[in-house]
Coordinates of C-alpha atoms in Angstrom, one line a residue:
X1 CA -69.7 -4.4 -31.5
X2 CA -67.1 -7.1 -30.9
X3 CA -67.8 -10.4 -32.8
X4 CA -68.0 -13.7 -31.0
X5 CA -64.6 -15.0 -32.5
X6 CA -62.9 -11.8 -31.2
X7 CA -64.4 -12.2 -27.8
X8 CA -63.2 -15.8 -27.7
X9 CA -59.6 -14.9 -28.6
X10 CA -59.6 -12.1 -26.1
X11 CA -61.0 -14.3 -23.3
X12 CA -58.6 -17.1 -24.2
X13 CA -55.5 -14.7 -24.0
X14 CA -56.8 -13.5 -20.7
X15 CA -57.2 -17.1 -19.3
X16 CA -53.7 -18.1 -20.7
X17 CA -52.1 -15.2 -18.8
X18 CA -54.0 -16.0 -15.7
X19 CA -53.7 -19.7 -15.6
X20 CA -51.1 -20.7 -18.0
X21 CA -51.6 -23.3 -20.9
X22 CA -51.5 -26.4 -18.8
X23 CA -53.8 -25.2 -16.0
X24 CA -56.3 -23.7 -18.6
X25 CA -56.6 -27.1 -20.3
X26 CA -56.9 -29.0 -17.0
X27 CA -59.7 -26.7 -15.9
X28 CA -61.5 -27.0 -19.2
X29 CA -61.3 -30.9 -19.1
X30 CA -62.7 -30.8 -15.5
X31 CA -65.6 -28.5 -16.5
X32 CA -67.1 -27.5 -19.9
X33 CA -64.8 -29.5 -22.1
X34 CA -65.3 -32.6 -20.0
X35 CA -69.1 -32.1 -20.1
X36 CA -69.5 -31.7 -24.0
X37 CA -66.4 -33.2 -25.6
X38 CA -65.4 -36.9 -25.3
X39 CA -61.5 -36.3 -25.7
X40 CA -58.6 -35.1 -27.7
X41 CA -58.2 -38.0 -30.2
X42 CA -59.6 -41.3 -31.2
X43 CA -57.7 -43.2 -28.4
X44 CA -58.8 -40.9 -25.6
X45 CA -62.5 -41.1 -26.5
X46 CA -62.7 -44.9 -26.2
X47 CA -63.3 -45.1 -22.4
X48 CA -66.3 -42.8 -22.6
X49 CA -67.6 -44.6 -25.7
X50 CA -67.2 -48.0 -23.9
X51 CA -68.8 -46.6 -20.7
X52 CA -71.8 -45.3 -22.7
X53 CA -72.0 -48.7 -24.6
X54 CA -72.3 -50.5 -21.2
X55 CA -75.7 -48.5 -20.8
X56 CA -76.7 -49.3 -24.3
X57 CA -75.8 -45.9 -25.7
X58 CA -73.8 -45.8 -29.0
X59 CA -71.8 -42.9 -30.7
X60 CA -72.0 -40.7 -33.7
X61 CA -68.4 -39.5 -33.9
X62 CA -67.7 -35.8 -35.0
X63 CA -64.3 -34.4 -35.1
X64 CA -65.3 -30.8 -33.9
X65 CA -62.1 -28.8 -34.7
X66 CA -63.0 -25.5 -36.4
X67 CA -60.9 -22.5 -37.7
X68 CA -61.2 -19.6 -35.3
X69 CA -61.6 -16.9 -37.9
X70 CA -62.5 -13.3 -37.4
X71 CA -65.7 -12.1 -39.1
X72 CA -63.7 -10.3 -41.9
X73 CA -61.7 -13.4 -42.6
X74 CA -64.7 -15.5 -42.8
X75 CA -66.5 -13.0 -45.1
X76 CA -63.4 -12.9 -47.4
X77 CA -63.1 -16.6 -47.7
X78 CA -66.8 -17.1 -48.4
X79 CA -66.9 -14.4 -51.2
X80 CA -63.6 -15.8 -52.8
X81 CA -65.0 -19.4 -52.8
X82 CA -68.7 -18.6 -53.8
X83 CA -68.1 -16.3 -56.7
X84 CA -67.2 -17.9 -60.1
X85 CA -64.6 -16.5 -62.6
X86 CA -67.6 -15.5 -64.9
X87 CA -69.2 -13.5 -62.2
X88 CA -66.0 -11.8 -61.3
X89 CA -65.4 -10.8 -64.9
X90 CA -69.0 -9.7 -65.6
X91 CA -70.8 -8.9 -62.4
X92 CA -74.6 -9.1 -62.9
X93 CA -74.3 -10.5 -66.5
X94 CA -75.8 -13.9 -65.7
X95 CA -79.1 -15.6 -64.9
X96 CA -78.5 -16.2 -61.3
X97 CA -81.1 -15.8 -58.5
X98 CA -80.1 -13.6 -55.5
X99 CA -80.9 -16.4 -53.0
X100 CA -78.1 -18.6 -54.7
X101 CA -75.5 -15.9 -54.9
X102 CA -73.0 -15.0 -52.2
X103 CA -73.7 -11.9 -50.2
X104 CA -70.9 -10.3 -48.1
X105 CA -73.2 -9.3 -45.2
X106 CA -74.0 -13.0 -44.7
X107 CA -70.5 -14.3 -45.7
X108 CA -69.8 -15.3 -42.1
X109 CA -72.2 -18.4 -42.1
X110 CA -71.6 -18.7 -38.3
X111 CA -73.8 -15.8 -37.6
X112 CA -76.9 -16.7 -35.7
X113 CA -75.8 -20.4 -35.7
X114 CA -75.0 -22.1 -32.3
X115 CA -75.5 -25.8 -32.9
X116 CA -73.6 -26.6 -36.1
X117 CA -69.9 -26.3 -37.1
X118 CA -69.0 -24.3 -40.1
X119 CA -66.3 -24.9 -42.7
X120 CA -64.8 -22.2 -45.0
X121 CA -63.1 -23.0 -48.3
X122 CA -59.4 -22.3 -48.5
X123 CA -58.0 -24.4 -51.3
X124 CA -58.1 -28.0 -52.6
X125 CA -55.4 -29.2 -50.4
X126 CA -57.4 -28.1 -47.4
X127 CA -60.4 -30.1 -48.7
X128 CA -58.1 -33.1 -49.0
X129 CA -57.0 -32.6 -45.4
X130 CA -60.5 -32.4 -44.2
X131 CA -61.4 -35.6 -46.0
X132 CA -58.5 -37.3 -44.3
X133 CA -59.9 -36.1 -40.9
X134 CA -63.3 -37.5 -41.8
X135 CA -61.6 -40.8 -42.9
X136 CA -59.8 -41.0 -39.5
X137 CA -63.1 -40.3 -37.8
X138 CA -64.7 -43.2 -39.8
X139 CA -61.8 -45.6 -38.8
X140 CA -62.2 -44.5 -35.1
X141 CA -65.9 -45.1 -35.2
X142 CA -65.3 -48.5 -36.7
X143 CA -62.6 -49.3 -34.1
X144 CA -64.6 -48.1 -31.1
X145 CA -68.0 -49.9 -31.7
X146 CA -69.6 -52.4 -34.1
X147 CA -72.6 -50.2 -35.0
X148 CA -71.4 -46.7 -35.0
X149 CA -72.1 -43.6 -37.1
X150 CA -69.8 -40.9 -38.3
X151 CA -70.9 -37.4 -39.4
X152 CA -69.7 -35.2 -42.3
X153 CA -70.3 -31.9 -43.9
X154 CA -70.4 -31.4 -47.6
X155 CA -69.0 -27.8 -47.4
X156 CA -65.8 -29.3 -46.0
X157 CA -65.3 -31.3 -49.1
X158 CA -65.1 -28.7 -51.9
X159 CA -65.6 -25.3 -53.2
X160 CA -69.2 -24.1 -52.1
X161 CA -69.6 -22.3 -55.5
X162 CA -70.7 -25.7 -56.9
X163 CA -73.3 -26.3 -54.2
X164 CA -74.8 -22.8 -54.8
X165 CA -74.9 -23.3 -58.6
X166 CA -76.2 -26.8 -58.5
X167 CA -78.9 -26.0 -56.0
X168 CA -80.1 -23.2 -58.2
X169 CA -80.2 -25.6 -61.2
X170 CA -82.2 -28.1 -59.2
X171 CA -84.7 -25.5 -57.9
X172 CA -85.3 -23.9 -61.3
X173 CA -86.0 -27.4 -62.9
X174 CA -88.4 -28.2 -60.1
X175 CA -90.1 -24.7 -60.7
X176 CA -90.4 -25.6 -64.4
X177 CA -92.1 -29.0 -63.5
X178 CA -94.5 -27.0 -61.2
X179 CA -95.2 -24.6 -64.1
X180 CA -96.1 -27.4 -66.5
X181 CA -98.2 -29.1 -63.8
X182 CA -100.2 -25.8 -63.4
X183 CA -100.6 -25.7 -67.2
X184 CA -102.1 -29.2 -67.0
X185 CA -104.2 -28.3 -64.0
X186 CA -102.6 -30.7 -61.5
X187 CA -100.6 -28.1 -59.3
X188 CA -102.9 -28.5 -56.4
X189 CA -102.4 -32.3 -56.0
X190 CA -99.9 -33.8 -53.5
X191 CA -96.5 -33.6 -55.1
X192 CA -96.1 -37.3 -55.9
X193 CA -99.6 -37.4 -57.4
X194 CA -98.7 -34.8 -60.0
X195 CA -98.2 -36.6 -63.3
X196 CA -97.6 -34.8 -66.5
X197 CA -99.2 -36.3 -69.5
X198 CA -96.7 -36.9 -72.4
X199 CA -99.1 -36.0 -75.2
X200 CA -99.8 -32.7 -73.6
X201 CA -96.1 -31.9 -73.2
X202 CA -95.6 -32.4 -76.9
X203 CA -98.1 -29.6 -77.7
X204 CA -96.8 -27.4 -74.8
X205 CA -95.7 -24.0 -76.0
X206 CA -93.3 -23.8 -73.0
X207 CA -91.6 -27.1 -74.1
X208 CA -91.6 -25.9 -77.8
X209 CA -89.9 -22.6 -77.0
X210 CA -87.1 -24.5 -75.2
X211 CA -86.5 -26.7 -78.2
X212 CA -87.9 -30.0 -76.7
X213 CA -91.3 -29.9 -78.1
X214 CA -91.0 -32.2 -81.0
X215 CA -91.8 -35.9 -80.7
X216 CA -88.3 -37.0 -81.2
X217 CA -87.0 -34.5 -78.6
X218 CA -89.5 -35.6 -76.0
X219 CA -88.6 -39.3 -76.5
X220 CA -84.9 -38.3 -76.2
X221 CA -85.8 -36.7 -72.9
X222 CA -87.9 -39.5 -71.6
X223 CA -87.1 -43.0 -72.6
X224 CA -89.6 -45.8 -72.6
X225 CA -87.7 -47.3 -69.6
X226 CA -88.4 -44.3 -67.6
X227 CA -92.0 -43.8 -68.7
X228 CA -93.0 -47.4 -68.8
X229 CA -96.5 -47.8 -70.4
X230 CA -98.1 -45.1 -68.3
X231 CA -97.4 -42.2 -70.7
X232 CA -97.0 -39.9 -67.8
X233 CA -94.1 -38.2 -66.1
X234 CA -93.9 -37.5 -62.4
X235 CA -91.4 -35.6 -60.3
X236 CA -88.9 -38.6 -60.0
X237 CA -88.9 -39.2 -63.7
X238 CA -88.3 -35.3 -64.1
X239 CA -85.5 -35.3 -61.6
X240 CA -83.7 -38.1 -63.5
X241 CA -83.2 -35.8 -66.4
X242 CA -80.2 -34.3 -64.3
X243 CA -77.8 -37.2 -64.4
X244 CA -74.8 -37.0 -62.1
X245 CA -72.6 -38.7 -64.7
X246 CA -73.0 -35.8 -67.1
X247 CA -70.2 -33.3 -67.6
X248 CA -70.8 -30.9 -64.7
X249 CA -70.8 -27.7 -66.7
X250 CA -73.4 -29.2 -68.9
X251 CA -75.7 -29.6 -65.8
X252 CA -75.8 -25.9 -65.4
X253 CA -78.4 -25.3 -67.9
X254 CA -81.7 -23.9 -66.5
X255 CA -85.2 -23.1 -68.2
X256 CA -85.9 -19.4 -68.1
X257 CA -89.8 -19.0 -67.9
X258 CA -89.7 -15.4 -69.0
X259 CA -87.9 -15.9 -72.2
X260 CA -89.0 -19.5 -72.8
X261 CA -85.4 -20.6 -73.5
X262 CA -82.8 -23.0 -72.1
X263 CA -79.8 -21.0 -70.9
X264 CA -76.5 -21.6 -69.2
X265 CA -76.5 -20.4 -65.6
X266 CA -73.1 -19.0 -66.1
X267 CA -71.5 -17.4 -69.2
X268 CA -68.3 -19.4 -68.7
X269 CA -67.2 -22.4 -66.6
X270 CA -63.5 -22.8 -66.4
X271 CA -61.6 -26.1 -66.7
X272 CA -60.3 -25.6 -63.1
X273 CA -63.8 -25.0 -61.8
X274 CA -64.9 -28.3 -63.5
X275 CA -62.0 -30.1 -61.9
X276 CA -62.8 -28.7 -58.5
X277 CA -66.5 -29.9 -58.8
X278 CA -65.3 -33.4 -59.9
X279 CA -63.0 -33.5 -56.9
X280 CA -65.8 -32.7 -54.5
X281 CA -67.7 -35.7 -55.9
X282 CA -64.6 -37.9 -55.7
X283 CA -64.0 -37.1 -52.1
X284 CA -67.7 -38.0 -51.3
X285 CA -67.2 -41.3 -53.0
X286 CA -64.0 -42.1 -51.1
X287 CA -65.7 -41.4 -47.8
X288 CA -68.7 -43.6 -48.6
X289 CA -66.3 -46.5 -49.6
X290 CA -64.4 -46.1 -46.3
X291 CA -67.7 -46.2 -44.4
X292 CA -68.6 -49.4 -46.1
X293 CA -65.3 -51.0 -45.4
X294 CA -65.3 -50.0 -41.7
X295 CA -68.8 -51.1 -41.1
X296 CA -69.8 -47.5 -40.2
X297 CA -72.9 -45.5 -41.2
X298 CA -72.2 -42.1 -42.7
X299 CA -74.4 -39.2 -41.7
X300 CA -74.5 -36.2 -44.1
X301 CA -75.3 -33.1 -42.1
X302 CA -77.8 -30.5 -43.4
X303 CA -76.7 -27.0 -44.1
X304 CA -78.2 -23.7 -45.3
X305 CA -81.1 -23.7 -47.8
X306 CA -79.0 -22.2 -50.6
X307 CA -76.7 -25.2 -50.4
X308 CA -79.2 -27.9 -49.4
X309 CA -80.8 -28.8 -52.7
X310 CA -77.4 -29.8 -54.1
X311 CA -76.3 -31.5 -50.7
X312 CA -79.5 -33.6 -50.7
X313 CA -79.2 -34.5 -54.3
X314 CA -75.6 -35.7 -54.0
X315 CA -76.4 -37.6 -50.8
X316 CA -79.2 -39.3 -52.6
X317 CA -76.9 -40.3 -55.4
X318 CA -74.6 -41.9 -52.8
X319 CA -77.6 -43.7 -51.2
X320 CA -78.5 -45.1 -54.7
X321 CA -75.0 -46.5 -54.9
X322 CA -74.1 -47.6 -51.4
X323 CA -77.5 -48.5 -49.8
X324 CA -78.2 -51.5 -51.9
X325 CA -77.7 -54.1 -49.2
X326 CA -78.0 -52.1 -46.0
X327 CA -78.3 -48.5 -44.9
X328 CA -74.9 -46.9 -45.0
X329 CA -75.6 -43.2 -46.1
X330 CA -78.1 -41.1 -44.1
X331 CA -79.4 -37.8 -45.4
X332 CA -80.5 -35.1 -42.8
X333 CA -84.0 -33.5 -43.2
X334 CA -84.5 -30.1 -41.4
X335 CA -88.2 -30.1 -40.3
X336 CA -88.4 -26.3 -39.7
X337 CA -88.5 -26.0 -43.5
X338 CA -91.8 -25.6 -45.2
X339 CA -90.8 -28.1 -47.9
X340 CA -89.5 -30.8 -45.6
X341 CA -92.5 -33.2 -46.0
X342 CA -92.4 -33.0 -49.8
X343 CA -88.6 -33.7 -49.7
X344 CA -89.0 -36.8 -47.4
X345 CA -91.9 -38.3 -49.4
X346 CA -90.1 -37.9 -52.8
X347 CA -86.9 -39.5 -51.5
X348 CA -88.8 -42.4 -49.8
X349 CA -90.6 -43.0 -53.0
X350 CA -87.5 -43.0 -55.1
X351 CA -85.9 -45.6 -52.7
X352 CA -89.1 -47.7 -53.0
X353 CA -89.1 -47.7 -56.8
X354 CA -85.3 -48.4 -57.0
X355 CA -85.2 -50.9 -54.1
X356 CA -82.5 -49.4 -52.0
X357 CA -82.5 -48.8 -48.2
X358 CA -83.7 -45.2 -47.2
X359 CA -81.8 -43.6 -44.3
X360 CA -82.8 -40.4 -42.7
X361 CA -81.9 -38.3 -39.8
X362 CA -84.8 -35.9 -38.7
X363 CA -83.8 -32.7 -37.0
X364 CA -85.7 -29.5 -36.3
X365 CA -82.9 -27.4 -37.8
X366 CA -79.9 -25.2 -36.8
X367 CA -80.0 -22.1 -39.0
X368 CA -83.4 -20.6 -38.4
X369 CA -82.3 -17.0 -37.3
X370 CA -79.8 -16.8 -40.1
X371 CA -82.1 -18.1 -42.7
X372 CA -84.9 -15.6 -41.7
X373 CA -82.6 -12.6 -41.7
X374 CA -81.0 -13.5 -45.0
X375 CA -84.4 -14.0 -46.8
X376 CA -85.7 -10.8 -45.4
X377 CA -82.8 -8.6 -46.2
X378 CA -81.9 -10.2 -49.6
X379 CA -85.6 -10.4 -50.6
X380 CA -86.9 -13.9 -51.1
X381 CA -89.6 -16.1 -49.4
X382 CA -88.8 -17.1 -45.9
X383 CA -88.2 -20.9 -46.1
X384 CA -89.0 -21.5 -42.4
X385 CA -92.2 -22.7 -40.8
X386 CA -94.1 -19.7 -39.1
X387 CA -93.6 -20.9 -35.6
X388 CA -92.3 -23.6 -33.3
X389 CA -95.7 -25.4 -33.2
X390 CA -95.7 -25.7 -37.0
X391 CA -92.2 -27.1 -36.9
X392 CA -93.3 -29.7 -34.4
X393 CA -96.2 -30.7 -36.6
X394 CA -93.9 -31.0 -39.6
X395 CA -91.4 -33.1 -37.7
X396 CA -94.1 -35.5 -36.5
X397 CA -95.7 -35.6 -40.0
X398 CA -92.3 -36.5 -41.6
X399 CA -91.6 -39.1 -38.9
X400 CA -95.0 -40.6 -39.2
X401 CA -94.4 -41.0 -43.0
X402 CA -91.1 -42.8 -42.5
X403 CA -92.5 -45.0 -39.8
X404 CA -95.3 -46.0 -42.2
X405 CA -92.7 -46.9 -44.7
X406 CA -90.8 -49.0 -42.2
X407 CA -94.0 -50.8 -41.4
X408 CA -94.6 -51.4 -45.1
X409 CA -91.2 -52.6 -46.2
X410 CA -88.6 -52.6 -43.4
X411 CA -86.2 -51.0 -45.8
X412 CA -86.4 -47.5 -44.3
X413 CA -84.5 -46.4 -41.3
X414 CA -84.7 -43.2 -39.3
X415 CA -82.6 -41.4 -36.7
X416 CA -85.0 -39.4 -34.5
X417 CA -82.4 -36.7 -33.4
X418 CA -84.2 -34.7 -30.8
X419 CA -84.0 -33.4 -27.2
X420 CA -87.9 -33.1 -27.1
X421 CA -89.4 -35.6 -24.7
X422 CA -92.8 -35.3 -26.4
X423 CA -91.3 -36.3 -29.8
X424 CA -89.7 -39.3 -28.2
X425 CA -92.9 -40.3 -26.5
X426 CA -94.7 -39.9 -29.9
X427 CA -92.2 -42.2 -31.6
X428 CA -92.3 -45.0 -28.8
X429 CA -96.1 -44.9 -29.0
X430 CA -96.1 -45.3 -32.8
X431 CA -93.5 -48.1 -32.6
X432 CA -95.7 -49.8 -30.0
X433 CA -98.8 -49.5 -32.3
X434 CA -96.9 -50.8 -35.3
X435 CA -95.4 -53.7 -33.2
X436 CA -92.0 -52.6 -34.2
X437 CA -89.4 -54.0 -31.9
X438 CA -86.3 -52.0 -31.0
X439 CA -84.2 -55.0 -31.7
X440 CA -85.0 -54.6 -35.4
X441 CA -82.8 -51.5 -35.5
X442 CA -84.9 -49.5 -37.8
X443 CA -85.6 -46.5 -35.5
X444 CA -82.7 -44.8 -33.7
X445 CA -82.7 -41.9 -31.2
X446 CA -79.9 -39.3 -31.0
X447 CA -78.9 -36.6 -28.6
X448 CA -75.8 -34.4 -28.0
X449 CA -73.1 -35.5 -25.6
X450 CA -73.6 -33.9 -22.2
X451 CA -77.2 -33.0 -22.8
X452 CA -80.6 -34.8 -22.1
X453 CA -79.1 -37.9 -20.5
X454 CA -82.5 -38.3 -18.8
X455 CA -83.7 -39.3 -22.4
X456 CA -80.7 -41.2 -23.8
X457 CA -79.8 -43.6 -20.9
X458 CA -83.3 -44.9 -20.0
X459 CA -83.8 -45.5 -23.7
X460 CA -80.5 -47.4 -23.9
X461 CA -81.4 -49.5 -20.8
X462 CA -84.7 -50.4 -22.2
X463 CA -83.0 -51.8 -25.3
X464 CA -83.7 -49.0 -27.8
X465 CA -81.0 -48.0 -30.4
X466 CA -79.9 -44.6 -29.0
X467 CA -76.8 -42.6 -29.8
X468 CA -74.9 -39.6 -28.5
X469 CA -73.4 -37.2 -30.9
X470 CA -69.8 -37.3 -29.7
X471 CA -67.5 -34.3 -30.5
X472 CA -63.8 -34.7 -30.0
X473 CA -60.6 -32.8 -30.6
X474 CA -57.7 -30.9 -28.8
X475 CA -58.9 -28.5 -26.2
X476 CA -57.5 -25.4 -27.9
X477 CA -59.1 -26.3 -31.3
X478 CA -62.7 -27.0 -30.1
X479 CA -63.0 -23.7 -28.3
X480 CA -65.4 -22.4 -31.1
X481 CA -67.6 -25.5 -30.6
X482 CA -67.6 -25.1 -26.8
X483 CA -68.4 -21.4 -27.2
X484 CA -71.6 -22.2 -29.3
X485 CA -72.5 -24.9 -26.7
X486 CA -72.3 -22.3 -24.0
X487 CA -74.6 -20.0 -26.0
X488 CA -77.0 -22.8 -26.6
X489 CA -77.1 -23.9 -23.0
X490 CA -77.9 -20.3 -21.8
X491 CA -81.4 -21.0 -23.1
X492 CA -81.4 -24.7 -22.6
X493 CA -80.5 -24.6 -18.9
X494 CA -83.6 -22.3 -18.1
X495 CA -85.7 -25.5 -18.8
X496 CA -83.4 -27.9 -16.9
X497 CA -85.4 -27.9 -13.7
X498 CA -87.0 -31.2 -14.6
X499 CA -83.6 -32.8 -15.2
X500 CA -82.3 -31.6 -11.8
X501 CA -85.4 -33.0 -10.0
X502 CA -84.9 -36.3 -11.8
X503 CA -81.2 -36.4 -10.7
X504 CA -82.3 -35.7 -7.1
X505 CA -85.0 -38.4 -7.2
X506 CA -82.5 -40.9 -8.6
X507 CA -79.9 -40.0 -5.9
X508 CA -82.4 -40.5 -3.0
X509 CA -83.4 -43.8 -4.6
X510 CA -79.9 -45.0 -4.5
X511 CA -79.1 -43.8 -1.1
X512 CA -82.3 -45.3 0.5
X513 CA -81.9 -48.5 -1.5
X514 CA -78.2 -48.9 -0.8
X515 CA -77.3 -48.9 -4.4
X516 CA -74.8 -46.1 -4.5
X517 CA -72.8 -47.6 -7.5
X518 CA -75.1 -48.5 -10.4
X519 CA -74.4 -51.5 -12.7
X520 CA -76.0 -51.2 -16.1
X521 CA -78.2 -54.1 -17.1
X522 CA -77.5 -53.8 -20.9

């Protein structure tokens, strides 16, 4: 069976022969490219951005160039970049979980994914180039508007091996907290209500086995500053044990509940691997500083669940640093995940305690088919909600919680990124109940360029902050993006009857009212 990248290349060669390069690009700009891509570079996208701004619609800029790799090339790159030197030398001689290890059959992370771009690691120079691309995108966003967003992906900024490893560390420490909570009989409580009692930890056999059961050890773990006078430890205190300033290889220590020992995740962590992980953190820091300097908000896209714990934690560390005076860094929460509500509530509570601005983009999620297939074949619990209705409930539950936080403190901010009209109506009704004015710029709406204009433009004309996710890049180099848009729209267009009827209704209104050319009121 021919892979999508192979089909794209074959179709492209055929079109080049038939039309020639110039005619092919001209035809693309008049049709599919013109519908879903803003232009080739940051200068050519300005007219579209300015036109949308006239209707009250802003932009989230996204340079959508991707490598058009074969499946075999993608699998090789993924395996090379996700397997450590220790694993190569002694396969199976470690304490890794299969979810957080690379598997060749799922090495091509584009499989089953139609609405998210994918990066594969080549080398550190390539990561530096991709960082420069993001910097140019941030500058373009700052130059094109006064309130823009720019989107980045963490897998573009470094070797994904670190994201896999750090995700596993975070999950195992969270699991150890849950284990201790069960020992103290509080595991059935809501996650933020679970508070471990310090005195019980001191006599815990699990803590003693791991060498942290003595009074002095406990006090070394939990300082008075973190505990206050409560004598209890909640999940946020627990998470603070993993400090982002620690030597990275020292972070990769995990509790083994079977042996009762703290163990290194890997038997060996090379100096070069240490440097690669540090450089990933440095690139993130550079991008955040450029966003601050250019008055742009930086949106960190969500990725697969085996990367996401690390991505979320690193994004949160950036929020703690850069969101002190205003929301600059936005994390993305995928509401098709069973754990989405817990993740949102824990992060909101941390922002509340530390006094920084919480920024979130809520999406339903882009990796469902791939995630389900991987979980089933590799053999771990499916992380996805059982059905679409459950995902809708999760989305509205997370959104409701963030809106309540906005009502409470006005320091939370949320991008409602959806094409679902019911979710938009739900948000507007909640804002009306809360007395939250759109001019406060706490709740934003987001849709893809070329899709759901019947949602975006009426919102913009009514004064609500609404943004189009604006891809741009040379015609030849955004073909993979456009190919996925085509696949997505095969399903989407089946439900486009309502949009067509609205377009006809508006056309008739303009003809009968003598208002052929419409002037925006924004």
